[in-house]
Each structure stands twice: as C-alpha cells, then as structure tokens.
Tab-separated table of C-alpha atoms and ligand atoms in Angstrom:
chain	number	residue	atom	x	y	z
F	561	UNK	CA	-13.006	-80.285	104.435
F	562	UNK	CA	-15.773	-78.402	105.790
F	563	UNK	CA	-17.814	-76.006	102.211
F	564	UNK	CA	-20.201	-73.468	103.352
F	565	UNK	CA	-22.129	-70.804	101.949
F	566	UNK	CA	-25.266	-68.572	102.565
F	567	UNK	CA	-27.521	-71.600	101.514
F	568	UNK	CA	-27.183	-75.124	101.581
F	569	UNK	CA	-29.846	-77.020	99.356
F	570	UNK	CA	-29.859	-81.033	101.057
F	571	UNK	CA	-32.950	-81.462	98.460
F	572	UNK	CA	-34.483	-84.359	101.131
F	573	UNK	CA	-34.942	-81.454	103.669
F	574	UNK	CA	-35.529	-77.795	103.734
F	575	UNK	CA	-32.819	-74.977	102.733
F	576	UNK	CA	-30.347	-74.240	105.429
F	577	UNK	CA	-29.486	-70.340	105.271
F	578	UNK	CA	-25.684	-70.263	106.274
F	579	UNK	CA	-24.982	-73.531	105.877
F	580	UNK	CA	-22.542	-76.160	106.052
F	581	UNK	CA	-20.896	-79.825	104.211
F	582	UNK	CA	-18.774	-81.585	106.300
F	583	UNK	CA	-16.518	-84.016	103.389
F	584	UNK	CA	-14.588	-87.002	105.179
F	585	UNK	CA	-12.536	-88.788	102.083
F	586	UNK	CA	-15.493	-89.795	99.406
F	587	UNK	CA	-18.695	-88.816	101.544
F	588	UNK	CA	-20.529	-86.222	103.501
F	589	UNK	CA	-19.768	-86.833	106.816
F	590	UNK	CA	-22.413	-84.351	107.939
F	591	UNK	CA	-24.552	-81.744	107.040
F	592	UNK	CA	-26.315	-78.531	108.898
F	593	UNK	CA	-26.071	-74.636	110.169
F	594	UNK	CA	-22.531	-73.448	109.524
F	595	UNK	CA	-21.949	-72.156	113.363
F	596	UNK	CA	-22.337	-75.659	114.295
F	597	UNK	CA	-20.300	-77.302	111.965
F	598	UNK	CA	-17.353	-74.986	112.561
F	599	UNK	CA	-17.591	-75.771	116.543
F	600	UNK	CA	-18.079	-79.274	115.844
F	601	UNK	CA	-14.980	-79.225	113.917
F	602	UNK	CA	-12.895	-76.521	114.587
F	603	UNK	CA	-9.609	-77.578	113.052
F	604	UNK	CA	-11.490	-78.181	109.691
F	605	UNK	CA	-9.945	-76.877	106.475
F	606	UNK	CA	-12.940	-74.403	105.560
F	607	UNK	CA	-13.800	-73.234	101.891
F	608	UNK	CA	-16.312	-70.336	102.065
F	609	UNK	CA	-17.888	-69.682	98.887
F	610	UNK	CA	-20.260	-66.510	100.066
F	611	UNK	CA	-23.213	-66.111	98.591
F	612	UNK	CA	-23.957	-68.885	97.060
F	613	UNK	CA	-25.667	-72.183	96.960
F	614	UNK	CA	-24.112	-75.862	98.209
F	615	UNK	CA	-25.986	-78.439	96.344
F	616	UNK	CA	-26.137	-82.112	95.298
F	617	UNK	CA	-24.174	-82.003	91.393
F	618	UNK	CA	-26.616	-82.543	88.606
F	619	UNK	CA	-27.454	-85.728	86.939
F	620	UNK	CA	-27.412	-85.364	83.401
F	621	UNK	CA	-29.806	-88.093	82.116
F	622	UNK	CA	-29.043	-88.450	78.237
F	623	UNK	CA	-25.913	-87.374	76.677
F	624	UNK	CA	-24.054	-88.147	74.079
F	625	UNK	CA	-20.426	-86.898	74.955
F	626	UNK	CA	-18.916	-87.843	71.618
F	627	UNK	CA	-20.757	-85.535	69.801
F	628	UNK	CA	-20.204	-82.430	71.714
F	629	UNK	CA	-18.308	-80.470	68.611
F	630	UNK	CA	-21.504	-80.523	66.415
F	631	UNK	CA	-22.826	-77.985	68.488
F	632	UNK	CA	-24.057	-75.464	66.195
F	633	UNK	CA	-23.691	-77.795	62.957
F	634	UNK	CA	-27.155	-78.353	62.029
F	635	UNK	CA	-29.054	-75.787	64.154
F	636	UNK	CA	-32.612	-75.559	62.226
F	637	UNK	CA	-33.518	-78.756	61.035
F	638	UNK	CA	-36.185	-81.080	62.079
F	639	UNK	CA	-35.550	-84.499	63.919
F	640	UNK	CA	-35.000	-86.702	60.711
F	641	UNK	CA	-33.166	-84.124	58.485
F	642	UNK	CA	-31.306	-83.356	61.412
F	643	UNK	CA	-29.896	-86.897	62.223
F	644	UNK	CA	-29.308	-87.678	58.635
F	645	UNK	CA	-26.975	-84.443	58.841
F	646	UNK	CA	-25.230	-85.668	61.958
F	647	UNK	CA	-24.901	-89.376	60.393
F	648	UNK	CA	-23.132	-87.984	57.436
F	649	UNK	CA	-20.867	-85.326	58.892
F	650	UNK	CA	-19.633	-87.961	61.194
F	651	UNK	CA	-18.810	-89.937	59.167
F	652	UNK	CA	-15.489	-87.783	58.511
F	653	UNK	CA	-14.483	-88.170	61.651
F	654	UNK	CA	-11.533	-89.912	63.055
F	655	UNK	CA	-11.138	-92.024	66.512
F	656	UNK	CA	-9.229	-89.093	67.817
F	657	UNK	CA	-11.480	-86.649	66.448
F	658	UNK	CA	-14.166	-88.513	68.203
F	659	UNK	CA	-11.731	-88.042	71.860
F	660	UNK	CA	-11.352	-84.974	71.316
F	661	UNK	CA	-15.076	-84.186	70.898
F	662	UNK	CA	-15.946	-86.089	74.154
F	663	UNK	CA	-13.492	-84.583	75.926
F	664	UNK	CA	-15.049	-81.177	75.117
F	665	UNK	CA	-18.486	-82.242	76.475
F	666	UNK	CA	-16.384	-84.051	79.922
F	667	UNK	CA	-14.725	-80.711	79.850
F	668	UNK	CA	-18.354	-78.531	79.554
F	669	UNK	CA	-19.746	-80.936	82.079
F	670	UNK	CA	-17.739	-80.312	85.215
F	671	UNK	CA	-17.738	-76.710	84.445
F	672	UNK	CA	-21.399	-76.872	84.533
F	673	UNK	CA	-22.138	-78.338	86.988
F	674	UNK	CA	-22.922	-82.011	86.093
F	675	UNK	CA	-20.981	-84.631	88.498
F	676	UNK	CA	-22.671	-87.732	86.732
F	677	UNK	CA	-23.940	-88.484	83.189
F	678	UNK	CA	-25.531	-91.537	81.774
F	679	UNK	CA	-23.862	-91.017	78.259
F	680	UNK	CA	-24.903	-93.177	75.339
F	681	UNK	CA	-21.437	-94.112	73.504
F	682	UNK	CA	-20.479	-95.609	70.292
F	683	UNK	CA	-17.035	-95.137	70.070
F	684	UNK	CA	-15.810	-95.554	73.790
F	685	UNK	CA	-14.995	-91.806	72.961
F	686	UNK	CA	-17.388	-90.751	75.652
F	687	UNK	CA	-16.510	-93.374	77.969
F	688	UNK	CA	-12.790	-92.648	78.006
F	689	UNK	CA	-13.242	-88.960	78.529
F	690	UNK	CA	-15.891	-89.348	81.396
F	691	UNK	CA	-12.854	-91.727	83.096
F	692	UNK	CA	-10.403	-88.946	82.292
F	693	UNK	CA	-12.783	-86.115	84.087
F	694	UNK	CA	-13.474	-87.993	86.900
F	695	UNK	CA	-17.301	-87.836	86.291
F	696	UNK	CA	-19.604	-90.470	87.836
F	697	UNK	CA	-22.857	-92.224	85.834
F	698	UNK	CA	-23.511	-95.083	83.481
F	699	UNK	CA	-22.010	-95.170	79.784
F	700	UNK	CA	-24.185	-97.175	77.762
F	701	UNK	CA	-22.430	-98.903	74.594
F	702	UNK	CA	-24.787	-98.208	71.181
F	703	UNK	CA	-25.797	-100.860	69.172
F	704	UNK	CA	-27.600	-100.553	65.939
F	705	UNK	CA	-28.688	-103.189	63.099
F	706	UNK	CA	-31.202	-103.543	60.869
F	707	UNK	CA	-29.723	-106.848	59.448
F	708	UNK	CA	-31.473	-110.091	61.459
F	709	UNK	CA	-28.972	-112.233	59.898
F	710	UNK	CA	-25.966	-110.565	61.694
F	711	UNK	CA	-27.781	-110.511	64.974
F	712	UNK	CA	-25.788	-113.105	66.573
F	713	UNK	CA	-22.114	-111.427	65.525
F	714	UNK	CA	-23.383	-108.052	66.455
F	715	UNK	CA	-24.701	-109.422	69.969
F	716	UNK	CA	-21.091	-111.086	70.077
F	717	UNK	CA	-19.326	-108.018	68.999
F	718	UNK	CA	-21.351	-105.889	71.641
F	719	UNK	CA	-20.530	-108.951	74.702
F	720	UNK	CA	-16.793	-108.132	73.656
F	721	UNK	CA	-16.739	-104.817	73.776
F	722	UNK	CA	-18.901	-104.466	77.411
F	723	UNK	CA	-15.941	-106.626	79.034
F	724	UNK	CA	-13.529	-104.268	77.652
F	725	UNK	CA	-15.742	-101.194	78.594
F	726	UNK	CA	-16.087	-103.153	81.972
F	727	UNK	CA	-12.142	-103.818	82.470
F	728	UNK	CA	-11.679	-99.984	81.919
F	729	UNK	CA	-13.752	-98.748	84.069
F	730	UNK	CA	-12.521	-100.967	87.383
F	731	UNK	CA	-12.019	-99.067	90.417
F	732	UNK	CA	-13.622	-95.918	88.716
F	733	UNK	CA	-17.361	-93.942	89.320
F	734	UNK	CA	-18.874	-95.158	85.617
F	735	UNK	CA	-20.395	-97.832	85.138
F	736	UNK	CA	-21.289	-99.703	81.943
F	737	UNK	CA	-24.784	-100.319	80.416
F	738	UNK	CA	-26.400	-101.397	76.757
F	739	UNK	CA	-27.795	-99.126	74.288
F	740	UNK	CA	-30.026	-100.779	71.287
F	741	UNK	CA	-30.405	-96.961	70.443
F	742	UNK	CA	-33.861	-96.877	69.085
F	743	UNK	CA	-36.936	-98.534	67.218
F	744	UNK	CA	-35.416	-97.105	63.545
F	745	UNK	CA	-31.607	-97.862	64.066
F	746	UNK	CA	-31.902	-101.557	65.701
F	747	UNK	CA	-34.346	-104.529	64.254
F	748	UNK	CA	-36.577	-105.940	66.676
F	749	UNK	CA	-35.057	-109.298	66.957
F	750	UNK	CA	-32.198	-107.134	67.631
F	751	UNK	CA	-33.732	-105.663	70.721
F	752	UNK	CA	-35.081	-108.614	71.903
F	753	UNK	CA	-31.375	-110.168	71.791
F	754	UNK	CA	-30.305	-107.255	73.221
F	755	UNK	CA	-32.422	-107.101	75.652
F	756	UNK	CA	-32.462	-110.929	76.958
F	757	UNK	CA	-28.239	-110.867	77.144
F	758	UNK	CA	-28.899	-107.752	79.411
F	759	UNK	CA	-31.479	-109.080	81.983
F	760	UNK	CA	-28.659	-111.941	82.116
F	761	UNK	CA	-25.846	-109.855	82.546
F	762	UNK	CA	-27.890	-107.312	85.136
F	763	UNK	CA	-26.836	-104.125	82.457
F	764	UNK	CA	-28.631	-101.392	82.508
F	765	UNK	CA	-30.552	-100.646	79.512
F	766	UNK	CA	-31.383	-96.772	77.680
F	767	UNK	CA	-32.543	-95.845	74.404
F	768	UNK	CA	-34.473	-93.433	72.469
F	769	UNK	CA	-38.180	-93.689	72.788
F	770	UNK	CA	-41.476	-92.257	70.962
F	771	UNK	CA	-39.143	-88.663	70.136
F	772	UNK	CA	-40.039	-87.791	67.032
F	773	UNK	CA	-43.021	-87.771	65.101
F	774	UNK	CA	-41.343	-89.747	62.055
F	775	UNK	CA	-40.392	-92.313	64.751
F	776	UNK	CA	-44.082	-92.997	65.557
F	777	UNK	CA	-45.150	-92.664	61.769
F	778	UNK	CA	-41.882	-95.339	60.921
F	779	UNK	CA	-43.407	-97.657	63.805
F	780	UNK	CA	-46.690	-97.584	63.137
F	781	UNK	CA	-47.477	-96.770	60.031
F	782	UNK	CA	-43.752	-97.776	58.233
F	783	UNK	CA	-43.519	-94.596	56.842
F	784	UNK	CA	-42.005	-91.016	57.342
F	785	UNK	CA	-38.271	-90.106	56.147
F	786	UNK	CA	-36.673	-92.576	58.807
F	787	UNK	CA	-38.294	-95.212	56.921
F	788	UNK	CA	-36.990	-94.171	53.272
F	789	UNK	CA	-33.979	-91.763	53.226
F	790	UNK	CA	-32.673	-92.576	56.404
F	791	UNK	CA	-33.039	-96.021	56.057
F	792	UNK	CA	-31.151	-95.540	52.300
F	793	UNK	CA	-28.280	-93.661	54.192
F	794	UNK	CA	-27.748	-96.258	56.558
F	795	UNK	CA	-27.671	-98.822	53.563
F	796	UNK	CA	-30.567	-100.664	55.164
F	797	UNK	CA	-33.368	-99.908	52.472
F	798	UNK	CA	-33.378	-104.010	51.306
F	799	UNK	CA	-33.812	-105.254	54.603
F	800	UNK	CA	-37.789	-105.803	55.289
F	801	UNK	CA	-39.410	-102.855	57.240
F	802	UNK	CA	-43.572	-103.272	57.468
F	803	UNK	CA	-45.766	-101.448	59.377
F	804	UNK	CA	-46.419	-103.170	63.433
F	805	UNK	CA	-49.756	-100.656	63.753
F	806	UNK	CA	-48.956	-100.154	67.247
F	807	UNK	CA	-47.106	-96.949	69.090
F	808	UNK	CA	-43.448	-97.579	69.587
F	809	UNK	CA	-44.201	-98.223	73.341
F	810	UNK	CA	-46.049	-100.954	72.388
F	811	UNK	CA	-44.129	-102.040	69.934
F	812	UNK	CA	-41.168	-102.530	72.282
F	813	UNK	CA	-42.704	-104.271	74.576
F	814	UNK	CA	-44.124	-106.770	72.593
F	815	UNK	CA	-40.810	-107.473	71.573
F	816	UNK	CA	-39.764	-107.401	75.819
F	817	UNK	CA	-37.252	-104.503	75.462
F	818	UNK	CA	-38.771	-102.813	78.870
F	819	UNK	CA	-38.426	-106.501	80.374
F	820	UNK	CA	-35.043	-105.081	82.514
F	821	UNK	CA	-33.546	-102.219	84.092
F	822	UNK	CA	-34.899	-99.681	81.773
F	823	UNK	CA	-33.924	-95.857	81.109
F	824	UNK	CA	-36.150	-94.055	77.818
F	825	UNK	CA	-35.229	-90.887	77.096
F	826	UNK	CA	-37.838	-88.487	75.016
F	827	UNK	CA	-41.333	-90.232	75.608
F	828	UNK	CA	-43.141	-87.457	73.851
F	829	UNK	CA	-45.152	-88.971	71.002
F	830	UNK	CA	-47.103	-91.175	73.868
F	831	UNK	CA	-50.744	-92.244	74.811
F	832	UNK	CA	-52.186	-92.993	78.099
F	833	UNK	CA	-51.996	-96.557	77.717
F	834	UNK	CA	-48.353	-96.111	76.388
F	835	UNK	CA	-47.831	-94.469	80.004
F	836	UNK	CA	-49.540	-97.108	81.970
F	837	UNK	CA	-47.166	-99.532	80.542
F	838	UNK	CA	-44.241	-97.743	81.088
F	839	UNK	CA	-44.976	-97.687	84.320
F	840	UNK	CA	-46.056	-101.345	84.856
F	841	UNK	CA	-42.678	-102.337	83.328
F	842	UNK	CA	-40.363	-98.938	85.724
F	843	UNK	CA	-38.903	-97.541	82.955
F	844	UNK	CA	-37.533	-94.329	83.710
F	845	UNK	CA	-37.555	-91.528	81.855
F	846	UNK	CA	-34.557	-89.650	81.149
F	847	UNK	CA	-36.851	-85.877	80.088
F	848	UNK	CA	-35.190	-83.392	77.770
F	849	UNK	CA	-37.092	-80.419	76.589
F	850	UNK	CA	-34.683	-78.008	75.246
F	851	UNK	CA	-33.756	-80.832	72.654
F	852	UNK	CA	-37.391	-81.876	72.023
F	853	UNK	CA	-38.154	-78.596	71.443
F	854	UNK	CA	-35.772	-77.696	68.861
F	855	UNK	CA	-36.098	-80.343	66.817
F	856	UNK	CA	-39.595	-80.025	66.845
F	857	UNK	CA	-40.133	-83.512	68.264
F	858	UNK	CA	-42.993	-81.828	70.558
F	859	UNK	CA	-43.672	-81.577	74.856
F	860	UNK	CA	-43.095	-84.689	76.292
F	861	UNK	CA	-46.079	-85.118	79.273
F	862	UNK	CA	-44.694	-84.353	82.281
F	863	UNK	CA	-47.440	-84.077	84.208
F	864	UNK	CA	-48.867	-87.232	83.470
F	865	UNK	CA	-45.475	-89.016	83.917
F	866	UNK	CA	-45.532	-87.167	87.783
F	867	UNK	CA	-48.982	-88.441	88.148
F	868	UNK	CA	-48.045	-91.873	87.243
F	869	UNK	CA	-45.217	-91.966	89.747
F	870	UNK	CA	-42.551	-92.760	86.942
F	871	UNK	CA	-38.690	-91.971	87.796
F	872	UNK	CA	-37.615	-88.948	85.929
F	873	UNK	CA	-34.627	-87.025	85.470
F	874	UNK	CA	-33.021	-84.475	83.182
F	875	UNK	CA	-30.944	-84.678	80.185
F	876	UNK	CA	-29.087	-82.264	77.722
F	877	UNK	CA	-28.924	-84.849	74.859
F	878	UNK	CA	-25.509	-83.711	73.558
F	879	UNK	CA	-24.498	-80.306	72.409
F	880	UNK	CA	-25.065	-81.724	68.651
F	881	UNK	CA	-28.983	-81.105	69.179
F	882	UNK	CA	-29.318	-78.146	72.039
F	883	UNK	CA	-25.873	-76.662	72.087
F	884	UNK	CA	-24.550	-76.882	75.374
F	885	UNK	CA	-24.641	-79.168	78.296
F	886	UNK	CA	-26.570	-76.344	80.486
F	887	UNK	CA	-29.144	-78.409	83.147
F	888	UNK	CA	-30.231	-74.681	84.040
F	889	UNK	CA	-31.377	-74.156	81.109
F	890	UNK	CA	-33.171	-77.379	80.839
F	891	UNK	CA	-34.573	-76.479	83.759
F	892	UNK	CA	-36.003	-73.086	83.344
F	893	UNK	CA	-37.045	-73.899	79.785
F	894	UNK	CA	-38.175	-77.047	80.327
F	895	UNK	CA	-40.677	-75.247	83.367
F	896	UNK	CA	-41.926	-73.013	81.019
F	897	UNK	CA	-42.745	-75.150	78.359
F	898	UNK	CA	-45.011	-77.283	80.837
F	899	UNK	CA	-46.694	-73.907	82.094
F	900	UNK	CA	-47.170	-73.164	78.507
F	901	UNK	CA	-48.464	-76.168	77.326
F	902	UNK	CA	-51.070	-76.703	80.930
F	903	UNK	CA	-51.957	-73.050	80.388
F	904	UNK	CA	-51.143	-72.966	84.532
F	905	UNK	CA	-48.522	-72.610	87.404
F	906	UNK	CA	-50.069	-75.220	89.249
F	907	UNK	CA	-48.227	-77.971	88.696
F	908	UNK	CA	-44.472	-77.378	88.584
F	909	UNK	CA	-42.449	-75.060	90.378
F	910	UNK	CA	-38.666	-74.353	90.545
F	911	UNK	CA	-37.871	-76.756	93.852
F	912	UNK	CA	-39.661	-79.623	91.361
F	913	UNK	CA	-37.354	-79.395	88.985
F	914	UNK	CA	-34.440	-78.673	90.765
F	915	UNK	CA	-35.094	-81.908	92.434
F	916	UNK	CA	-35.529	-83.558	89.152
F	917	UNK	CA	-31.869	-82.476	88.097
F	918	UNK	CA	-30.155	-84.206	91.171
F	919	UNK	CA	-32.276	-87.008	93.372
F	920	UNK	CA	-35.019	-87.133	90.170
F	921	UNK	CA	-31.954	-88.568	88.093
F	922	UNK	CA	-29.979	-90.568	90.675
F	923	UNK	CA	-33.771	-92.632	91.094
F	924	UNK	CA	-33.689	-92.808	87.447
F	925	UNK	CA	-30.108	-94.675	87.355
F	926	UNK	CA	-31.062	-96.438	90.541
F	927	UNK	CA	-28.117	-94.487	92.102
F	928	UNK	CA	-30.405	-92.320	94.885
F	929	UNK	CA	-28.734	-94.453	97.783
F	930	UNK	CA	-25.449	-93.144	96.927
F	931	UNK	CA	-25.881	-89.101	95.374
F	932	UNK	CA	-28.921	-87.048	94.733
F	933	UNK	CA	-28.887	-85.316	98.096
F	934	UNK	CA	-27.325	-83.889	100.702
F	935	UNK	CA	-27.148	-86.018	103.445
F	936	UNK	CA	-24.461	-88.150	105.693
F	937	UNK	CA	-22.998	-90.830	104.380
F	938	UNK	CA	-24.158	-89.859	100.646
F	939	UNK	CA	-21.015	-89.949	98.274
F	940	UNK	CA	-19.384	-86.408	98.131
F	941	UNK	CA	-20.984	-85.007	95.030
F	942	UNK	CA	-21.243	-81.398	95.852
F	943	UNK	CA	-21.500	-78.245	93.327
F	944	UNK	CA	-21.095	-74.943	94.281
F	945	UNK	CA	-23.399	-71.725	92.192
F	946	UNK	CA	-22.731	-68.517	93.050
F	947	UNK	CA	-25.940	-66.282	93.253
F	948	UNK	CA	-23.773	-62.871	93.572
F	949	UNK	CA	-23.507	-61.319	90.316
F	950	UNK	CA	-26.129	-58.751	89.062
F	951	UNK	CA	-28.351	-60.758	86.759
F	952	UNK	CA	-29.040	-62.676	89.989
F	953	UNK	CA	-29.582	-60.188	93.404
F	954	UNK	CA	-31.445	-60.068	95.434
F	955	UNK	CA	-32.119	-63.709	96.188
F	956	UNK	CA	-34.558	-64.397	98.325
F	957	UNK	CA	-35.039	-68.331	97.262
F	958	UNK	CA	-32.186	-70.038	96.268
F	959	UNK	CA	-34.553	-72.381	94.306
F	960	UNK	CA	-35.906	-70.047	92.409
F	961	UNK	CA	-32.465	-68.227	91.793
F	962	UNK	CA	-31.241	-71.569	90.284
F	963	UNK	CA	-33.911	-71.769	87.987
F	964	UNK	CA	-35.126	-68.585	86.707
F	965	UNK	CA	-31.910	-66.739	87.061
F	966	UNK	CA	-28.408	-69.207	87.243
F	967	UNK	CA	-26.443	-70.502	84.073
F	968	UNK	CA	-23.723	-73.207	83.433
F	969	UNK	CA	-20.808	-69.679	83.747
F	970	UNK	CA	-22.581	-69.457	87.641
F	971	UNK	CA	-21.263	-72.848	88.770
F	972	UNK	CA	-17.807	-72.133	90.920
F	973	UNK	CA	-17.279	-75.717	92.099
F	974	UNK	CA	-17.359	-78.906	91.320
F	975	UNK	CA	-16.309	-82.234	93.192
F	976	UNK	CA	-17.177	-85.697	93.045
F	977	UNK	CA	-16.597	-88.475	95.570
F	978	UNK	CA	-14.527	-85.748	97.376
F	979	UNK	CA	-11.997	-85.201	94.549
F	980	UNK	CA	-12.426	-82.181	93.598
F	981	UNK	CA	-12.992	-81.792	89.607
F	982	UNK	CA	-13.483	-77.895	88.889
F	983	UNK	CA	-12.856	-75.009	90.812
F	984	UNK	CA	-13.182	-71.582	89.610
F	985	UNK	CA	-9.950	-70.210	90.506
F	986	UNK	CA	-7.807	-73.141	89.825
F	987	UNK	CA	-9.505	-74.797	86.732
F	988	UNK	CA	-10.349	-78.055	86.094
F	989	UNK	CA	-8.709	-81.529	86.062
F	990	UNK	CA	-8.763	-81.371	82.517
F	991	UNK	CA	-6.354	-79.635	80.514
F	992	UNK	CA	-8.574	-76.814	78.771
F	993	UNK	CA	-5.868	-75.239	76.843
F	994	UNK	CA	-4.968	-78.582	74.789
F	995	UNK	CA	-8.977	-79.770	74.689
F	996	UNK	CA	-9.467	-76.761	73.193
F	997	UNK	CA	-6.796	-76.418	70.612
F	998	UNK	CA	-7.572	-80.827	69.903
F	999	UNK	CA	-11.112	-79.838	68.823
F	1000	UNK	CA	-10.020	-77.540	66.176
F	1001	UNK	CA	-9.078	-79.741	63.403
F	1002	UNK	CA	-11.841	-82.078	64.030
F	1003	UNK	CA	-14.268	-78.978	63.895
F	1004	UNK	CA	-12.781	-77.825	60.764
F	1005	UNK	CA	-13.488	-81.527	59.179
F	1006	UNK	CA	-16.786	-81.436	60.055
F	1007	UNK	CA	-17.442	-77.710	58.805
F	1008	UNK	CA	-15.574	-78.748	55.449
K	1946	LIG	ZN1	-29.843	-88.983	72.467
C-alpha cells in the first residue's frame, strides 16, 4: 500500500513536500518523493490523502485508559482534592463500568491520533481495551500499599496478575510493565520490593514522580492533605508515615526504585541535583503539561531536562485530569507554557515538540528501533492530519501547522503495524455506536 500526501514528516530527516510511504505487511518498506515511489511501484494500491501530513503516530506517554469517563467530573480542583474526588467516585464503579470507560479512551486514542500508549492500569480495564483497539505501548499494572506487613502477598498478588497480563497479551503490540504508582499510594519497602522483582523479571517500571506540591510537602516534610485526608480515605492513617527530609527524587532512590528500566511521569516539583540523578540512573520522563497545569501541580523544567540529555516524551494523563486524549494540544500548550515560563522563543520550537510526541516517546519506552519515525524497516505506525480546512490554510510548515493550528478532529488516519485502526470515512475498528451507548450508565453512576 503506497499513502501519500503533500508532506511527509520522516522526523529523522527533513519534510518531503509530495511525499510518499511505501507499507509491505507490518513495516515501511520505503520512504521518499511521491513521483518516485509511484514509478518504483506502479501496481501499488495508492491512498492519497491531499493536503495533508504523513507522520510517525503519537506516543502517548502517561495514560490512564480506565478512567477516560471522568472527563469533566472534577474539573477545578487542585491535585489532592482532586484525587480524593476521583478515589471516591470510583469507587461506584463496576468491572464493566471500568471496560467500558477504557474502551472510550482506546476509542479517543486512535481517533486522535495516538498508535501507542504506555497506560498505567489497575483493573486490566485499560489493558483489555488497548488489545481490543489494536494500539501498541506498554500497560503497566498499579500497585499501591501502605501496609509493610502485606508486602509479600501484595508482591505475590502483583507476580500473578503480570503472568496473566503477560498470557493476554501474546502475539499482540502491548507489552506489560509494573506500576508502584507513587511515593503517597505505595510504602517504601513496597517500592523497593517492587522494584527488585522488576530488575529480575526485566519489567519496565513507571510511576508518578515529584507532581504535586502536597507530594513533595508529604515526602519531605510528612505533611500536606495526602498525608492526613487522603491517607484517612485510603484507610491508611494507622500505618506509620514520618517525615524522610529529602525531595521525593531522593527519596526514591535511596530506597533503589530508579535502580531499573525507569519511566517518571510529572517531574515538576524538582531541584538540580534531583535532575542530575535522574539522569545518572536514565529515567525517562513521560512530560504532561496540560495536566500539570490544571491541577495546579506547576511547569515541569523542560529545558533543563533537554539540557541534561534525559529521554522525554508526551503524555495526556487520562481524560479524568485534562479532558481529552489530544497530543496537539499537549503540544501547543505545553510550548507555550515553556515560552511563558523562560520569558523567550529560544529554546523550543514546534519541530521540538513534534518530535517529542513520536521518536521523543518511543526513546522513552525504549521502543525508537521499532516506531518513532519514518523510515524503512520501522514498524508501520503511520497517522494521517489533514491541514485543509480553514482554521488551518495556508500552510507553509507542516510543523508548525501541527502545532499551532491541528486538533485530535484533524487526524484522518490511523494504522498500526500496517492494520489499519481508524480511517475517516470508514470508522474505526471499534464499535463507536455500542462504546458510546456502554459508557452511559457508568457515567450516570459516577454523576449520581
Ligand atoms: Zn497519571
């Protein structure tokens, strides 16, 4: 199948204007000017998509697919009211309801744009609807405690439920990874156990990092709201919580949670020695403004992460906390907070972060050999935006069309390892229709 379009973005080299993707089965089997392409192969099936951009599908870096119908359920809260809200509200929720919800975000996700997630997953929810959309990533299983006396069942409980997760996902694009969610949901001795049974079983590892002020306050100083009403919802307030005087980088590391193949999402509340050591240890950084922003978590450092050569990507961080799975949006907004905040345009432009919404998050999942860019032999992971419509002509830059102009409604096509998963005309793999009508009752619980 040979795509083409007025540009073709390979991210690793410059734009091609009227350009061409040659797909052979799951990869690109070549890439270049479309007159070329169409000589090479001139009995080629050809989908022409105008004017529009060919590019590498998005890597959304932190989701959380399960909770994709509390979009718009606790809109102007801070970070600790706000999760407390969540906590409680889904507590309502059935296993189905919890399908239904993931589904949604799978759903919102090809349409979008996004051909691979690294979703962190507490009911298998997220997992089984990232299988059913044919998306591609890492789904991380979540595992909280604040008891140390359970620590060995829960790290038992967590072993069984990976080899299930793993037996699943056979012969599929997802892979599975550990999530000991963050400093305030999982005991350190939990991390550490976590964190020891992962280096053995080579899983990846995510979880939330130095977000929130509270989070730093809870680590360092043992207080804020996560450490009293938080802790009393969770039914944790007579297990032991002290102050460790540290920041929660340095926290976790003295208890060797950045000791494997680590992904942090947030960083924001972070020093310059908290960046040095993220960067002696690799962690990647999965970076996600729009969410950071609304909750009023703060501006994670960008610049400084850049300058210290971390891996960073892009993530949406659920629908529950920014409302919709948009990477556009995450990337404008996300640009314009860093201008804001350096008082200059010197340091990021649109190609930057368009490059840190495909190959920035396949380095961040270790994945760059296979997606992230157009180029032979990559898998087949190609989205299609269309750059026609009025909010967007004339486009002179297809870069900067797909960051100061494009939305999620833009994207026209979406395929991954060669299947293709979305396609404006024909729909999506997924059956809309019955997602949509699924979600209602579950919506209507949570809105009760
Ligand atoms: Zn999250």
């Amino acid at each position: 199948m040979l795509l083409t379009a007025k540009w073709v973005l390979p991210i690793t080299s410059d734009p091609i204007k009227n350009g061409a993707v040659l797909v052979r089965r799951d990869k690109i089997a070549a890439v270049g000017p479309k007159g070329d392409l169409v000589g090479a192969y001139p009995g080629e099936e050809v989908t022409n998509f105008g004017q529009a951009v060919i590019l590498p599908g998005f890597v959304d870096l932190h989701t959380h697919l399960e909770y994709s119908i509390f979009r718009g359920l606790c809109d102007d809260l801070p970070f600790t009211p706000w999760k407390m809200q969540v906590t409680k509200k889904g507590r309502k929720l059935s296993p189905d309801d919890w399908l239904s919800s993931a589904k949604l975000g799978a759903l919102e996700a090809i349409q979008s744009g996004i051909t691979c997630i690294a979703d962190v997953n507490k009911t298998a929810a997220g997992l089984h609807a990232a299988l059913a959309a044919g998306l591609r990533g890492i789904v991380f299983c979540e595992i909280t405690g604040m008891d140390d006396s359970r620590i060995q069942r829960v790290v038992a409980e967590a072993r069984d439920m990976v080899l299930r997760w793993k037996e699943a996902t056979k012969n599929s694009h997802i892979k599975i990874g550990v999530s000991p969610y963050a400093s305030y949901a999982s005991t350190p001795l939990l991390f550490k156990a976590l964190s020891d049974w992962a280096r053995e079983e080579k899983l990846p590892v995510c979880f939330h990092l130095a977000g929130s002020p509270d989070e730093y306050e809870f680590v360092k100083h043992g207080s804020s709201a996560l450490a009293t009403s938080y802790r009393d919802l969770m039914g944790w307030s007579d297990f032991l919580w002290q102050p460790t005087g540290v920041s929660p980088v340095k926290y976790l590391e003295q208890w060797d949670a950045f000791e494997g193949d680590v992904l942090a999402t947030h960083c924001i509340q972070v020093s310059e020695m908290d960046i040095d050591l993220l960067k002696k240890y690799d962690v990647a950084i999965a970076h996600c403004p729009r969410c950071s922003a609304k909750l009023g978590m703060g501006i994670a450092p960008l610049k400084e992460f850049i300058g210290h050569n971390l891996r960073v990507g892009l993530g949406t961080d659920s629908p529950a906390s920014n409302n919709t799975m948009d990477i556009f949006d995450e990337m404008r907004i996300g640009l314009l907070l860093q201008r804001g905040a350096e008082e200059s345009v010197e340091e990021f432009s649109a190609k930057r972060f368009v490059e840190m919404a495909t190959l920035g998050g396949a380095r961040a999942l270790r994945m760059e050999d296979e997606i992230g860019a157009l180029t032979q032999d990559k898998q087949a992971d190609i989205i299609a935006v269309d750059l026609s419509r009025s909010h967007q002509i004339p486009v002179t830059d297809p870069y900067s069309a797909l960051v100061y102009t494009a939305n999620q409604e833009d994207v026209i096509f979406t395929m991954v390892g060669g299947k293709i998963l979305y396609n404006k005309e024909e729909g999506t793999v997924l059956d809309e229709k019955a997602i949509l009508a699924e979600t209602r009752s579950a919506r209507s619980k949570l809105w009760a």
